[in-house]
Amino acid sequence: MGNMAETIIAANWKMHKTIGQSIEFARSLKDALSKKPVSAAIVIAPPFTSLGALKLELKDSAVLLAGQNMNAVPQGAMTGEISGEMLLDAGCKYCILGHSERRLHFGEDDRLINAKVIAALECGLKPVFCIGEKLAEREAAATLQVISRQLKEGLNKVSAGDIKKIVIAYEPVWAIGTGKTATPQQAQEVHLFIRKFLNEIYGEKEVAGVSLIYGGSVNAENIDSLMAQTEISGVLVGSASLDLASFLRIINFQ
Ligand code: 13P
């Protein structure tokens, strides 16, 4: 933390939790926040099936909802898909886009992710745009090159006026679900590079409010040292967000 950007702690539940389990978690989270509010924006990305119920459960709370993915097309013959309008209707303010699991298992490339980013902005959703290098790319010293390409292509045609509506999540693929976290210094270094890269395109003034968040094996033990970095304005948490006690420790980082 340390710049002007909003602090965001986001939970990506991936393919976990039934509707009942989601409601139970949200109810306890809401209770905990009413006793001890936090200053960070708290965002939950549950599976699509839980969104409607969580919209109702969280309507009087500060907790915000996100989709985990969306289609780039606003409506139509797209069996199995969900549009940005549907996510808004189900209570979302954000949508995670370009997650490495979407890139890996569902063949999403930079161009498709860019189309989704543009579609999300058009309908009023804030993209949580994910980027990050694979292990082989880091070992080949290609990290910054990969990050540059993902930023350039994923943000193609995003205007200076829109850049502050986007949250950028740096999630090194080798750190996701592996228990291997990037060191706070490694994350800080890439975040600094991302901010400079965006500054060159959009100008410092527009970029100052863009939140750059880190994801990849974030947990109750490493949260404090990650959040101590000036360029880390939040985190995107997978497995450690499924358990309420560990998520509460994360949102109460020191
Ligand atoms: P883990 O926290 O389980 O490593 O997952 C990170 C992630 O992919 C969040 O989007």
mmCIF file with all atom_site columns, N, CA and C in Angstrom, residues 13 17 73 88 105 112 126 129 141 155-156 168 192 195 219 226 230 235 239 250 252:
data_model
loop_
_atom_site.group_PDB
_atom_site.id
_atom_site.type_symbol
_atom_site.label_atom_id
_atom_site.label_alt_id
_atom_site.label_comp_id
_atom_site.label_asym_id
_atom_site.label_entity_id
_atom_site.label_seq_id
_atom_site.pdbx_PDB_ins_code
_atom_site.Cartn_x
_atom_site.Cartn_y
_atom_site.Cartn_z
_atom_site.occupancy
_atom_site.B_iso_or_equiv
_atom_site.pdbx_formal_charge
_atom_site.auth_seq_id
_atom_site.auth_comp_id
_atom_site.auth_asym_id
_atom_site.auth_atom_id
_atom_site.pdbx_PDB_model_num
ATOM 1  N N  . TRP A 1 13  ? -13.591 -17.557 -5.434  1.00 0.00 ? 13  TRP A N  1
ATOM 2  C CA . TRP A 1 13  ? -13.961 -18.886 -4.930  1.00 0.00 ? 13  TRP A CA 1
ATOM 3  C C  . TRP A 1 13  ? -13.833 -19.975 -5.991  1.00 0.00 ? 13  TRP A C  1
ATOM 4  N N  . LYS A 1 17  ? -18.207 -24.024 -3.377  1.00 0.00 ? 17  LYS A N  1
ATOM 5  C CA . LYS A 1 17  ? -19.331 -23.595 -2.546  1.00 0.00 ? 17  LYS A CA 1
ATOM 6  C C  . LYS A 1 17  ? -20.687 -23.678 -3.261  1.00 0.00 ? 17  LYS A C  1
ATOM 7  N N  . VAL A 1 73  ? -20.026 -11.058 -25.761 1.00 0.00 ? 73  VAL A N  1
ATOM 8  C CA . VAL A 1 73  ? -21.215 -10.699 -26.541 1.00 0.00 ? 73  VAL A CA 1
ATOM 9  C C  . VAL A 1 73  ? -22.347 -10.347 -25.568 1.00 0.00 ? 73  VAL A C  1
ATOM 10 N N  . LEU A 1 88  ? -24.394 -7.808  -13.922 1.00 0.00 ? 88  LEU A N  1
ATOM 11 C CA . LEU A 1 88  ? -24.861 -6.573  -13.264 1.00 0.00 ? 88  LEU A CA 1
ATOM 12 C C  . LEU A 1 88  ? -26.196 -6.834  -12.583 1.00 0.00 ? 88  LEU A C  1
ATOM 13 N N  . HIS A 1 105 ? -7.211  -23.511 -19.387 1.00 0.00 ? 105 HIS A N  1
ATOM 14 C CA . HIS A 1 105 ? -8.179  -24.604 -19.605 1.00 0.00 ? 105 HIS A CA 1
ATOM 15 C C  . HIS A 1 105 ? -9.230  -24.282 -20.662 1.00 0.00 ? 105 HIS A C  1
ATOM 16 N N  . LEU A 1 112 ? -9.256  -12.289 -27.111 1.00 0.00 ? 112 LEU A N  1
ATOM 17 C CA . LEU A 1 112 ? -10.587 -12.565 -26.545 1.00 0.00 ? 112 LEU A CA 1
ATOM 18 C C  . LEU A 1 112 ? -10.744 -11.831 -25.209 1.00 0.00 ? 112 LEU A C  1
ATOM 19 N N  . LYS A 1 126 ? -16.664 -3.295  -13.658 1.00 0.00 ? 126 LYS A N  1
ATOM 20 C CA . LYS A 1 126 ? -15.233 -3.019  -13.560 1.00 0.00 ? 126 LYS A CA 1
ATOM 21 C C  . LYS A 1 126 ? -14.447 -4.312  -13.768 1.00 0.00 ? 126 LYS A C  1
ATOM 22 N N  . PHE A 1 129 ? -8.645  -7.408  -14.288 1.00 0.00 ? 129 PHE A N  1
ATOM 23 C CA . PHE A 1 129 ? -7.934  -7.947  -15.438 1.00 0.00 ? 129 PHE A CA 1
ATOM 24 C C  . PHE A 1 129 ? -6.659  -8.660  -14.942 1.00 0.00 ? 129 PHE A C  1
ATOM 25 N N  . ALA A 1 141 ? 13.730  -15.546 -17.926 1.00 0.00 ? 141 ALA A N  1
ATOM 26 C CA . ALA A 1 141 ? 13.846  -14.091 -17.745 1.00 0.00 ? 141 ALA A CA 1
ATOM 27 C C  . ALA A 1 141 ? 12.925  -13.320 -18.697 1.00 0.00 ? 141 ALA A C  1
ATOM 28 N N  . LEU A 1 155 ? -5.428  -4.592  -23.042 1.00 0.00 ? 155 LEU A N  1
ATOM 29 C CA . LEU A 1 155 ? -6.000  -3.258  -22.831 1.00 0.00 ? 155 LEU A CA 1
ATOM 30 C C  . LEU A 1 155 ? -6.139  -2.470  -24.136 1.00 0.00 ? 155 LEU A C  1
ATOM 31 N N  . ASN A 1 156 ? -5.990  -3.160  -25.249 1.00 0.00 ? 156 ASN A N  1
ATOM 32 C CA . ASN A 1 156 ? -6.119  -2.499  -26.548 1.00 0.00 ? 156 ASN A CA 1
ATOM 33 C C  . ASN A 1 156 ? -7.448  -1.730  -26.624 1.00 0.00 ? 156 ASN A C  1
ATOM 34 N N  . ILE A 1 168 ? -6.005  -4.158  -11.956 1.00 0.00 ? 168 ILE A N  1
ATOM 35 C CA . ILE A 1 168 ? -5.082  -5.111  -12.576 1.00 0.00 ? 168 ILE A CA 1
ATOM 36 C C  . ILE A 1 168 ? -4.617  -6.087  -11.507 1.00 0.00 ? 168 ILE A C  1
ATOM 37 N N  . LEU A 1 192 ? 5.514   -2.421  -9.959  1.00 0.00 ? 192 LEU A N  1
ATOM 38 C CA . LEU A 1 192 ? 6.153   -1.147  -10.317 1.00 0.00 ? 192 LEU A CA 1
ATOM 39 C C  . LEU A 1 192 ? 6.294   -1.055  -11.843 1.00 0.00 ? 192 LEU A C  1
ATOM 40 N N  . ARG A 1 195 ? 2.880   -0.314  -13.345 1.00 0.00 ? 195 ARG A N  1
ATOM 41 C CA . ARG A 1 195 ? 2.474   1.096   -13.201 1.00 0.00 ? 195 ARG A CA 1
ATOM 42 C C  . ARG A 1 195 ? 3.235   1.983   -14.190 1.00 0.00 ? 195 ARG A C  1
ATOM 43 N N  . ASN A 1 219 ? -2.127  -15.882 1.789   1.00 0.00 ? 219 ASN A N  1
ATOM 44 C CA . ASN A 1 219 ? -2.776  -16.497 2.947   1.00 0.00 ? 219 ASN A CA 1
ATOM 45 C C  . ASN A 1 219 ? -2.599  -15.643 4.193   1.00 0.00 ? 219 ASN A C  1
ATOM 46 N N  . LEU A 1 226 ? 3.029   -8.795  2.194   1.00 0.00 ? 226 LEU A N  1
ATOM 47 C CA . LEU A 1 226 ? 2.656   -8.374  0.826   1.00 0.00 ? 226 LEU A CA 1
ATOM 48 C C  . LEU A 1 226 ? 2.070   -6.965  0.868   1.00 0.00 ? 226 LEU A C  1
ATOM 49 N N  . THR A 1 230 ? 4.683   -0.828  -1.254  1.00 0.00 ? 230 THR A N  1
ATOM 50 C CA . THR A 1 230 ? 3.997   0.407   -1.687  1.00 0.00 ? 230 THR A CA 1
ATOM 51 C C  . THR A 1 230 ? 3.136   0.208   -2.928  1.00 0.00 ? 230 THR A C  1
ATOM 52 N N  . VAL A 1 235 ? -5.167  -7.709  -2.829  1.00 0.00 ? 235 VAL A N  1
ATOM 53 C CA . VAL A 1 235 ? -4.879  -9.101  -3.186  1.00 0.00 ? 235 VAL A CA 1
ATOM 54 C C  . VAL A 1 235 ? -6.110  -9.786  -3.777  1.00 0.00 ? 235 VAL A C  1
ATOM 55 N N  . SER A 1 239 ? -7.646  -20.142 -2.587  1.00 0.00 ? 239 SER A N  1
ATOM 56 C CA . SER A 1 239 ? -8.004  -21.138 -1.573  1.00 0.00 ? 239 SER A CA 1
ATOM 57 C C  . SER A 1 239 ? -8.135  -20.558 -0.163  1.00 0.00 ? 239 SER A C  1
ATOM 58 N N  . ILE A 1 250 ? -7.038  -12.102 6.599   1.00 0.00 ? 250 ILE A N  1
ATOM 59 C CA . ILE A 1 250 ? -6.505  -11.412 5.410   1.00 0.00 ? 250 ILE A CA 1
ATOM 60 C C  . ILE A 1 250 ? -7.083  -10.000 5.303   1.00 0.00 ? 250 ILE A C  1
ATOM 61 N N  . ASN A 1 252 ? -8.130  -8.193  7.602   1.00 0.00 ? 252 ASN A N  1
ATOM 62 C CA . ASN A 1 252 ? -7.630  -7.390  8.719   1.00 0.00 ? 252 ASN A CA 1
ATOM 63 C C  . ASN A 1 252 ? -6.104  -7.335  8.710   1.00 0.00 ? 252 ASN A C  1
#
